mmCIF file of C-alpha atoms in Angstrom:
data_model
loop_
_atom_site.group_PDB
_atom_site.id
_atom_site.type_symbol
_atom_site.label_atom_id
_atom_site.label_comp_id
_atom_site.label_asym_id
_atom_site.label_seq_id
_atom_site.Cartn_x
_atom_site.Cartn_y
_atom_site.Cartn_z
ATOM 1 C CA UNK A 184 -1.175 35.664 87.629
ATOM 2 C CA UNK A 185 -2.096 37.525 90.858
ATOM 3 C CA UNK A 186 -0.203 38.705 93.903
ATOM 4 C CA UNK A 187 3.408 39.882 93.978
ATOM 5 C CA UNK A 188 4.112 39.362 97.591
ATOM 6 C CA UNK A 189 6.839 36.897 97.846
ATOM 7 C CA UNK A 190 9.213 37.643 100.745
ATOM 8 C CA UNK A 191 12.496 39.065 99.438
ATOM 9 C CA UNK A 192 13.690 39.176 103.003
ATOM 10 C CA UNK A 193 13.119 42.943 102.853
ATOM 11 C CA UNK A 194 15.590 42.885 100.033
ATOM 12 C CA UNK A 195 18.451 44.430 102.002
ATOM 13 C CA UNK A 196 18.848 41.360 104.303
ATOM 14 C CA UNK A 197 18.460 38.658 101.754
ATOM 15 C CA UNK A 198 21.549 36.947 100.583
ATOM 16 C CA UNK A 199 22.983 38.147 97.365
ATOM 17 C CA UNK A 200 24.141 35.339 95.167
ATOM 18 C CA UNK A 201 27.901 35.271 95.369
ATOM 19 C CA UNK A 202 28.969 36.686 92.089
ATOM 20 C CA UNK A 203 32.118 35.509 90.531
ATOM 21 C CA UNK A 204 33.637 38.926 89.694
ATOM 22 C CA UNK A 205 36.128 38.285 86.828
ATOM 23 C CA UNK A 206 39.601 39.661 87.167
ATOM 24 C CA UNK A 207 40.113 42.887 85.275
ATOM 25 C CA UNK A 208 42.811 42.425 82.622
ATOM 26 C CA UNK A 209 44.808 45.072 80.893
ATOM 27 C CA UNK A 210 43.569 44.394 77.360
ATOM 28 C CA UNK A 211 45.833 44.207 74.342
ATOM 29 C CA UNK A 212 44.134 44.286 71.047
ATOM 30 C CA UNK A 213 44.891 44.915 67.502
ATOM 31 C CA UNK A 214 43.023 46.201 64.498
ATOM 32 C CA UNK A 215 43.811 44.830 60.989
ATOM 33 C CA UNK A 216 44.569 47.230 58.177
ATOM 34 C CA UNK A 217 41.268 46.452 56.471
ATOM 35 C CA UNK A 218 39.309 47.121 59.714
ATOM 36 C CA UNK A 219 41.259 50.502 60.144
ATOM 37 C CA UNK A 220 40.247 51.448 56.624
ATOM 38 C CA UNK A 221 36.638 50.770 57.388
ATOM 39 C CA UNK A 222 36.849 52.572 60.699
ATOM 40 C CA UNK A 223 38.378 55.572 58.982
ATOM 41 C CA UNK A 224 35.364 55.663 56.630
ATOM 42 C CA UNK A 225 33.050 55.428 59.602
ATOM 43 C CA UNK A 226 34.681 58.013 61.812
ATOM 44 C CA UNK A 227 35.920 60.372 59.098
ATOM 45 C CA UNK A 228 38.110 63.054 60.568
ATOM 46 C CA UNK A 229 36.229 63.050 63.855
ATOM 47 C CA UNK A 230 38.445 60.977 66.226
ATOM 48 C CA UNK A 231 36.392 62.112 69.290
ATOM 49 C CA UNK A 232 34.169 59.106 68.726
ATOM 50 C CA UNK A 233 35.278 55.736 70.067
ATOM 51 C CA UNK A 234 34.755 52.151 69.181
ATOM 52 C CA UNK A 235 33.217 50.261 72.132
ATOM 53 C CA UNK A 236 34.084 46.559 72.138
ATOM 54 C CA UNK A 237 32.157 44.584 74.679
ATOM 55 C CA UNK A 238 30.620 41.231 75.402
ATOM 56 C CA UNK A 239 26.970 40.496 76.367
ATOM 57 C CA UNK A 240 25.407 37.233 77.370
ATOM 58 C CA UNK A 241 23.452 35.291 74.786
ATOM 59 C CA UNK A 242 23.923 33.810 71.359
ATOM 60 C CA UNK A 243 24.391 30.164 70.477
ATOM 61 C CA UNK A 244 27.614 29.855 72.517
ATOM 62 C CA UNK A 245 26.735 32.026 75.502
ATOM 63 C CA UNK A 246 28.627 35.201 74.842
ATOM 64 C CA UNK A 247 27.974 37.744 72.147
ATOM 65 C CA UNK A 248 30.272 40.523 70.815
ATOM 66 C CA UNK A 249 28.886 44.056 71.106
ATOM 67 C CA UNK A 250 30.435 46.611 68.852
ATOM 68 C CA UNK A 251 29.282 50.219 68.951
ATOM 69 C CA UNK A 252 30.547 53.612 67.912
ATOM 70 C CA UNK A 253 30.037 55.876 70.900
ATOM 71 C CA UNK A 254 31.084 59.310 72.028
ATOM 72 C CA UNK A 255 31.279 58.116 75.599
ATOM 73 C CA UNK A 256 29.807 55.483 77.919
ATOM 74 C CA UNK A 257 28.851 55.270 81.542
ATOM 75 C CA UNK A 258 30.422 51.763 81.714
ATOM 76 C CA UNK A 259 33.655 51.349 83.558
ATOM 77 C CA UNK A 260 36.085 51.019 80.611
ATOM 78 C CA UNK A 261 39.685 50.983 79.738
ATOM 79 C CA UNK A 262 40.630 53.196 76.825
ATOM 80 C CA UNK A 263 43.146 52.022 74.282
ATOM 81 C CA UNK A 264 44.496 54.185 71.531
ATOM 82 C CA UNK A 265 45.438 52.316 68.316
ATOM 83 C CA UNK A 266 46.794 54.373 65.453
ATOM 84 C CA UNK A 267 44.702 57.277 66.454
ATOM 85 C CA UNK A 268 41.459 55.243 66.998
ATOM 86 C CA UNK A 269 39.932 55.384 70.480
ATOM 87 C CA UNK A 270 38.821 51.936 71.545
ATOM 88 C CA UNK A 271 36.858 51.322 74.788
ATOM 89 C CA UNK A 272 36.755 47.994 76.475
ATOM 90 C CA UNK A 273 34.475 47.531 79.547
ATOM 91 C CA UNK A 274 36.418 46.180 82.509
ATOM 92 C CA UNK A 275 33.586 43.634 83.067
ATOM 93 C CA UNK A 276 34.490 41.907 79.904
ATOM 94 C CA UNK A 277 38.164 42.542 79.748
ATOM 95 C CA UNK A 278 39.117 38.987 80.636
ATOM 96 C CA UNK A 279 37.295 37.700 77.451
ATOM 97 C CA UNK A 280 38.748 40.283 75.100
ATOM 98 C CA UNK A 281 42.516 40.349 75.858
ATOM 99 C CA UNK A 282 44.452 39.517 72.686
ATOM 100 C CA UNK A 283 41.639 39.884 70.209
ATOM 101 C CA UNK A 284 42.114 41.190 66.626
ATOM 102 C CA UNK A 285 39.407 43.276 65.127
ATOM 103 C CA UNK A 286 39.222 42.364 61.456
ATOM 104 C CA UNK A 287 36.984 43.318 58.591
ATOM 105 C CA UNK A 288 35.792 40.708 56.152
ATOM 106 C CA UNK A 289 34.824 41.986 52.805
ATOM 107 C CA UNK A 290 32.259 39.726 51.235
ATOM 108 C CA UNK A 291 28.609 39.852 50.261
ATOM 109 C CA UNK A 292 27.289 37.306 52.784
ATOM 110 C CA UNK A 293 28.580 37.300 56.382
ATOM 111 C CA UNK A 294 30.783 40.230 55.816
ATOM 112 C CA UNK A 295 31.564 43.055 58.205
ATOM 113 C CA UNK A 296 33.570 43.530 61.339
ATOM 114 C CA UNK A 297 34.885 40.192 62.695
ATOM 115 C CA UNK A 298 36.649 39.438 65.974
ATOM 116 C CA UNK A 299 39.345 36.895 66.167
ATOM 117 C CA UNK A 300 39.515 35.885 69.784
ATOM 118 C CA UNK A 301 42.224 33.589 71.164
ATOM 119 C CA UNK A 302 40.209 33.192 74.365
ATOM 120 C CA UNK A 303 37.287 31.555 72.511
ATOM 121 C CA UNK A 304 37.009 27.762 72.766
ATOM 122 C CA UNK A 305 34.306 27.688 70.169
ATOM 123 C CA UNK A 306 32.279 30.075 68.136
ATOM 124 C CA UNK A 307 28.920 30.255 66.403
ATOM 125 C CA UNK A 308 28.764 29.925 62.606
ATOM 126 C CA UNK A 309 27.717 33.513 62.245
ATOM 127 C CA UNK A 310 30.793 34.596 64.158
ATOM 128 C CA UNK A 311 28.860 36.857 66.587
ATOM 129 C CA UNK A 312 28.827 34.432 69.473
ATOM 130 C CA UNK A 313 31.562 32.512 71.302
ATOM 131 C CA UNK A 314 32.225 30.419 74.278
ATOM 132 C CA UNK B 236 -7.766 22.272 96.958
ATOM 133 C CA UNK B 237 -5.003 19.811 95.937
ATOM 134 C CA UNK B 238 -1.630 21.316 96.757
ATOM 135 C CA UNK B 239 1.761 19.764 96.667
ATOM 136 C CA UNK B 240 4.880 21.388 98.149
ATOM 137 C CA UNK B 241 7.811 21.546 95.764
ATOM 138 C CA UNK B 242 11.538 21.364 96.496
ATOM 139 C CA UNK B 243 12.274 24.666 94.910
ATOM 140 C CA UNK B 244 14.589 27.706 95.067
ATOM 141 C CA UNK B 245 13.624 31.210 94.408
ATOM 142 C CA UNK B 246 16.096 33.717 92.931
ATOM 143 C CA UNK B 247 15.158 37.339 92.650
ATOM 144 C CA UNK B 248 16.691 39.268 89.758
ATOM 145 C CA UNK B 249 16.779 43.060 89.700
ATOM 146 C CA UNK B 250 18.121 45.508 87.250
ATOM 147 C CA UNK B 251 16.839 46.708 83.875
ATOM 148 C CA UNK B 252 18.420 43.976 81.861
ATOM 149 C CA UNK B 253 16.809 40.999 83.688
ATOM 150 C CA UNK B 254 14.341 39.872 81.017
ATOM 151 C CA UNK B 255 16.708 40.229 78.046
ATOM 152 C CA UNK B 256 19.395 38.476 80.047
ATOM 153 C CA UNK B 257 17.091 35.491 80.676
ATOM 154 C CA UNK B 258 15.754 35.583 77.155
ATOM 155 C CA UNK B 259 19.233 35.372 75.682
ATOM 156 C CA UNK B 260 20.082 32.366 77.591
ATOM 157 C CA UNK B 261 16.979 30.127 77.526
ATOM 158 C CA UNK B 262 14.756 28.256 75.189
ATOM 159 C CA UNK B 263 11.538 30.205 75.428
ATOM 160 C CA UNK B 264 10.837 33.787 74.665
ATOM 161 C CA UNK B 265 11.120 35.584 77.936
ATOM 162 C CA UNK B 266 9.328 38.941 77.846
ATOM 163 C CA UNK B 267 7.245 38.544 80.934
ATOM 164 C CA UNK B 268 5.919 35.835 83.218
ATOM 165 C CA UNK B 269 6.473 32.441 81.583
ATOM 166 C CA UNK B 270 8.147 29.083 81.839
ATOM 167 C CA UNK B 271 11.582 28.491 80.164
ATOM 168 C CA UNK B 272 14.457 25.999 80.108
ATOM 169 C CA UNK B 273 18.227 26.652 80.454
ATOM 170 C CA UNK B 274 20.346 24.331 78.365
ATOM 171 C CA UNK B 275 23.997 23.572 77.950
ATOM 172 C CA UNK B 276 25.694 23.854 74.558
ATOM 173 C CA UNK B 277 24.795 20.197 73.914
ATOM 174 C CA UNK B 278 21.108 21.102 74.599
ATOM 175 C CA UNK B 279 21.004 19.051 77.787
ATOM 176 C CA UNK B 280 18.897 20.639 80.491
ATOM 177 C CA UNK B 281 20.422 22.765 83.309
ATOM 178 C CA UNK B 282 16.935 23.558 84.753
ATOM 179 C CA UNK B 283 13.358 24.371 83.875
ATOM 180 C CA UNK B 284 12.252 27.594 85.617
ATOM 181 C CA UNK B 285 9.138 29.579 86.118
ATOM 182 C CA UNK B 286 9.821 33.235 85.446
ATOM 183 C CA UNK B 287 7.603 35.522 87.417
ATOM 184 C CA UNK B 288 7.569 39.300 87.149
ATOM 185 C CA UNK B 289 7.228 40.781 90.591
ATOM 186 C CA UNK B 290 6.896 44.548 90.297
ATOM 187 C CA UNK B 291 10.177 45.732 88.832
ATOM 188 C CA UNK B 292 12.028 42.589 89.714
ATOM 189 C CA UNK B 293 11.851 39.103 88.236
ATOM 190 C CA UNK B 294 11.757 35.896 90.293
ATOM 191 C CA UNK B 295 12.829 32.591 88.888
ATOM 192 C CA UNK B 296 11.588 29.434 90.490
ATOM 193 C CA UNK B 297 13.420 26.291 89.785
ATOM 194 C CA UNK B 298 14.333 22.766 91.252
ATOM 195 C CA UNK B 299 16.644 22.996 94.356
ATOM 196 C CA UNK B 300 18.917 20.241 93.156
ATOM 197 C CA UNK B 301 19.669 22.271 90.044
ATOM 198 C CA UNK B 302 20.271 25.668 91.693
ATOM 199 C CA UNK B 303 24.011 25.567 91.892
ATOM 200 C CA UNK B 304 24.340 24.565 88.219
ATOM 201 C CA UNK B 305 22.073 27.299 87.091
ATOM 202 C CA UNK B 306 23.729 29.962 89.184
ATOM 203 C CA UNK B 307 27.031 28.841 87.777
ATOM 204 C CA UNK B 308 25.689 29.156 84.362
ATOM 205 C CA UNK B 309 24.155 32.669 84.870
ATOM 206 C CA UNK B 310 26.847 34.242 86.941
ATOM 207 C CA UNK B 311 29.757 34.498 84.560
ATOM 208 C CA UNK B 312 27.448 35.795 81.763
ATOM 209 C CA UNK B 313 26.203 38.900 83.575
ATOM 210 C CA UNK B 314 29.222 40.926 82.441
ATOM 211 C CA UNK B 315 28.169 44.409 81.430
ATOM 212 C CA UNK B 316 24.406 43.917 81.884
ATOM 213 C CA UNK B 317 22.439 45.503 84.723
ATOM 214 C CA UNK B 318 21.441 42.336 86.492
ATOM 215 C CA UNK B 319 21.704 41.448 90.241
ATOM 216 C CA UNK B 320 20.705 38.090 91.634
ATOM 217 C CA UNK B 321 19.569 37.392 95.224
ATOM 218 C CA UNK B 322 18.689 34.077 96.677
ATOM 219 C CA UNK B 323 15.338 34.395 98.493
ATOM 220 C CA UNK B 324 14.730 30.683 98.885
ATOM 221 C CA UNK B 325 15.072 30.819 102.672
ATOM 222 C CA UNK B 326 12.176 33.198 102.946
ATOM 223 C CA UNK B 327 9.616 31.475 100.720
ATOM 224 C CA UNK B 328 7.889 28.148 100.203
ATOM 225 C CA UNK B 329 6.847 27.020 96.766
ATOM 226 C CA UNK B 330 3.787 24.844 96.008
ATOM 227 C CA UNK B 331 1.928 23.633 93.035
ATOM 228 C CA UNK B 332 -1.839 23.518 93.137
ATOM 229 C CA UNK B 333 -3.477 21.288 90.566
ATOM 230 C CA UNK B 334 -6.719 23.287 90.813
ATOM 231 C CA UNK B 335 -7.108 26.970 90.172
ATOM 232 C CA UNK B 336 -5.930 28.562 93.403
ATOM 233 C CA UNK B 337 -8.127 31.266 94.908
ATOM 234 C CA UNK B 338 -6.681 34.812 95.141
ATOM 235 C CA UNK B 339 -4.905 34.975 98.588
ATOM 236 C CA UNK B 340 -3.240 37.790 100.391
ATOM 237 C CA UNK B 341 0.593 37.598 100.290
ATOM 238 C CA UNK B 342 0.716 34.595 97.873
ATOM 239 C CA UNK B 343 1.971 34.914 94.385
ATOM 240 C CA UNK B 344 0.213 32.564 92.060
ATOM 241 C CA UNK B 345 0.965 31.852 88.398
ATOM 242 C CA UNK B 346 -0.691 29.458 86.068
ATOM 243 C CA UNK B 347 1.723 27.117 84.223
ATOM 244 C CA UNK B 348 1.431 23.967 82.211
ATOM 245 C CA UNK B 349 2.003 21.978 85.438
ATOM 246 C CA UNK B 350 -0.645 23.706 87.444
ATOM 247 C CA UNK B 351 -0.738 26.766 89.571
ATOM 248 C CA UNK B 352 2.651 27.720 90.993
ATOM 249 C CA UNK B 353 2.360 29.358 94.387
ATOM 250 C CA UNK B 354 5.086 31.324 96.025
ATOM 251 C CA UNK B 355 4.381 32.285 99.611
ATOM 252 C CA UNK B 356 6.451 33.862 102.466
ATOM 253 C CA UNK B 357 7.135 31.275 105.035
ATOM 254 C CA UNK B 358 4.946 33.216 107.496
ATOM 255 C CA UNK B 359 1.901 32.354 105.324
ATOM 256 C CA UNK B 360 0.399 28.976 105.992
ATOM 257 C CA UNK B 361 -0.520 26.886 102.990
ATOM 258 C CA UNK B 362 -1.581 23.330 103.607
ATOM 259 C CA UNK B 363 0.153 20.824 101.351
ATOM 260 C CA UNK B 364 -2.771 18.472 100.956
ATOM 261 C CA UNK B 365 -1.131 16.114 98.414
ATOM 262 C CA UNK B 366 1.401 13.432 99.136
ATOM 263 C CA UNK B 367 3.966 12.658 96.428
ATOM 264 C CA UNK B 368 2.045 9.605 95.415
ATOM 265 C CA UNK B 369 -1.086 11.504 94.648
ATOM 266 C CA UNK B 370 0.890 14.203 92.864
ATOM 267 C CA UNK B 371 2.546 11.522 90.744
ATOM 268 C CA UNK B 372 -0.844 10.128 89.784
ATOM 269 C CA UNK B 373 -1.759 13.582 88.629
ATOM 270 C CA UNK B 374 1.430 13.993 86.615
ATOM 271 C CA UNK B 375 1.022 10.537 85.035
ATOM 272 C CA UNK B 376 -2.535 11.312 84.030
ATOM 273 C CA UNK B 377 -1.489 14.645 82.428
ATOM 274 C CA UNK B 378 1.859 13.457 81.194
ATOM 275 C CA UNK B 379 3.619 16.233 83.149
ATOM 276 C CA UNK B 380 7.408 15.899 83.608
ATOM 277 C CA UNK B 381 9.064 16.636 86.981
ATOM 278 C CA UNK B 382 12.544 17.808 87.762
ATOM 279 C CA UNK B 383 14.747 14.919 88.993
ATOM 280 C CA UNK B 384 12.437 12.417 87.455
ATOM 281 C CA UNK B 385 11.940 13.128 83.736
ATOM 282 C CA UNK B 386 13.725 16.522 83.603
ATOM 283 C CA UNK B 387 17.373 15.642 84.296
ATOM 284 C CA UNK B 388 20.780 16.851 83.167
ATOM 285 C CA UNK B 389 21.019 13.971 80.711
ATOM 286 C CA UNK B 390 17.767 14.860 78.863
ATOM 287 C CA UNK B 391 17.044 17.624 76.390
ATOM 288 C CA UNK B 392 13.651 19.474 76.295
ATOM 289 C CA UNK B 393 12.214 17.308 73.528
ATOM 290 C CA UNK B 394 12.955 14.073 75.459
ATOM 291 C CA UNK B 395 10.967 15.008 78.505
ATOM 292 C CA UNK B 396 7.823 16.707 77.253
ATOM 293 C CA UNK B 397 9.000 20.287 77.108
ATOM 294 C CA UNK B 398 8.595 20.830 73.392
ATOM 295 C CA UNK B 399 6.261 23.702 74.001
ATOM 296 C CA UNK B 400 9.012 25.566 75.956
ATOM 297 C CA UNK B 401 11.329 25.655 72.971
ATOM 298 C CA UNK B 402 10.367 28.693 70.997
ATOM 299 C CA UNK B 403 10.345 28.044 67.243
ATOM 300 C CA UNK B 404 11.431 31.394 66.005
ATOM 301 C CA UNK B 405 13.401 33.279 68.758
ATOM 302 C CA UNK B 406 16.972 34.132 68.253
ATOM 303 C CA UNK B 407 20.065 32.369 69.405
ATOM 304 C CA UNK B 408 20.620 30.966 72.868
ATOM 305 C CA UNK B 409 22.911 28.312 74.289
ATOM 306 C CA UNK B 410 21.834 24.993 72.875
ATOM 307 C CA UNK B 411 19.633 26.498 70.144
ATOM 308 C CA UNK B 412 21.612 25.148 67.208
ATOM 309 C CA UNK B 413 21.146 21.485 68.196
ATOM 310 C CA UNK B 414 17.417 21.911 69.233
ATOM 311 C CA UNK B 415 16.585 23.780 65.982
ATOM 312 C CA UNK B 416 18.357 21.160 63.927
ATOM 313 C CA UNK B 417 16.528 18.299 65.736
ATOM 314 C CA UNK B 418 13.171 20.050 65.140
ATOM 315 C CA UNK B 419 13.809 20.914 61.536
ATOM 316 C CA UNK B 420 14.824 17.326 60.712
ATOM 317 C CA UNK B 421 11.843 16.049 62.717
ATOM 318 C CA UNK B 422 14.414 13.906 64.674
ATOM 319 C CA UNK B 423 13.696 14.756 68.310
ATOM 320 C CA UNK B 424 14.670 11.385 69.622
ATOM 321 C CA UNK B 425 12.840 9.841 72.573
ATOM 322 C CA UNK B 426 9.768 11.465 74.093
ATOM 323 C CA UNK B 427 7.763 11.338 77.231
ATOM 324 C CA UNK B 428 4.800 9.060 77.166
ATOM 325 C CA UNK B 429 2.280 7.440 79.491
ATOM 326 C CA UNK B 430 2.565 3.624 79.619
ATOM 327 C CA UNK B 431 0.476 0.915 81.186
ATOM 328 C CA UNK B 432 1.753 -0.804 84.325
ATOM 329 C CA UNK B 433 5.064 -0.284 85.950
ATOM 330 C CA UNK B 434 7.730 -1.136 83.267
ATOM 331 C CA UNK B 435 11.382 -1.293 84.214
ATOM 332 C CA UNK B 436 12.116 1.982 82.268
ATOM 333 C CA UNK B 437 9.416 3.967 84.147
ATOM 334 C CA UNK B 438 10.531 7.351 85.233
ATOM 335 C CA UNK B 439 7.472 7.746 87.553
ATOM 336 C CA UNK B 440 5.411 4.868 88.556
ATOM 337 C CA UNK B 441 1.765 4.957 89.441
ATOM 338 C CA UNK B 442 -0.946 2.474 90.393
ATOM 339 C CA UNK B 443 -2.108 1.576 86.940
ATOM 340 C CA UNK B 444 0.081 3.615 84.589
ATOM 341 C CA UNK B 445 3.575 5.127 84.596
ATOM 342 C CA UNK B 446 5.609 7.717 82.703
ATOM 343 C CA UNK B 447 8.494 6.687 80.601
ATOM 344 C CA UNK B 448 10.861 8.237 78.032
ATOM 345 C CA UNK B 449 10.939 6.119 74.939
ATOM 346 C CA UNK B 450 11.557 6.198 71.294
ATOM 347 C CA UNK B 451 8.268 6.281 69.316
#
């Protein structure tokens, strides 16, 4: 490859593709007893940490869950407190996460945190991806 | 120099997540300049695009007719990722050169399986020396699929000669389960072939040979 001189219309004047900005939804979510137990193990007594529940593009079905334990994030999030656990949900993904249940499946294969999502029309076999 | 003007769009993606974003949604491994295919959950094609790294940005060049469908596919999936999309189609022309194109000021040139893709600002003059008929003869000879002819929304990548753009070991993407199953069962259905004459099922017709999508 050579050259990198395509005209971007000086970048400022080129037309941005009209993004469909999803509506920000006030998220309601629940955490099952088993998941709370596992979170207690992970957090210990330090409840300053938070569980970030987000959605990224990708996976077999187009959207992938993103679970992280964080102290803070620079993303624009809503913070929900459930039985003492701080849960952060990015506003950008809120429309896909309203009504979810965070569960924990205790089995050797395919075990771990699992999200039951009433908004998902279909999901991948591994449970990490949904549409 | 044999050059044909394509009916293409150019989208410019910026933001640090551009490449992972494209990689997570398309059939080929996207970690730099390459060609890849976006597919629907049923593995049917949305568009085949050339991904071109341009400084810190990434340009994707696809077929104009498929632009709206691709944008509608990408748009709702940006979510939390740092990706912005601009449409710079109005400022650039896109060509394909079947011969190695000489280095030229202000012209971005990338070698692909179809030939050399050239993206040039509209102020730069590039002579399109090939008519469609001659370009079709070139494609028939090399068995190269073209959007709107062989690459359509009713075909999947294995149907229309895009096997090499379906990465064998990359992670999940939309349509991956079906394509992986087809490949692992050695059941990829019809394929793009060169045939003699001008049969009724030809997708591109030439003087002595044509392209057709047929079951082996």
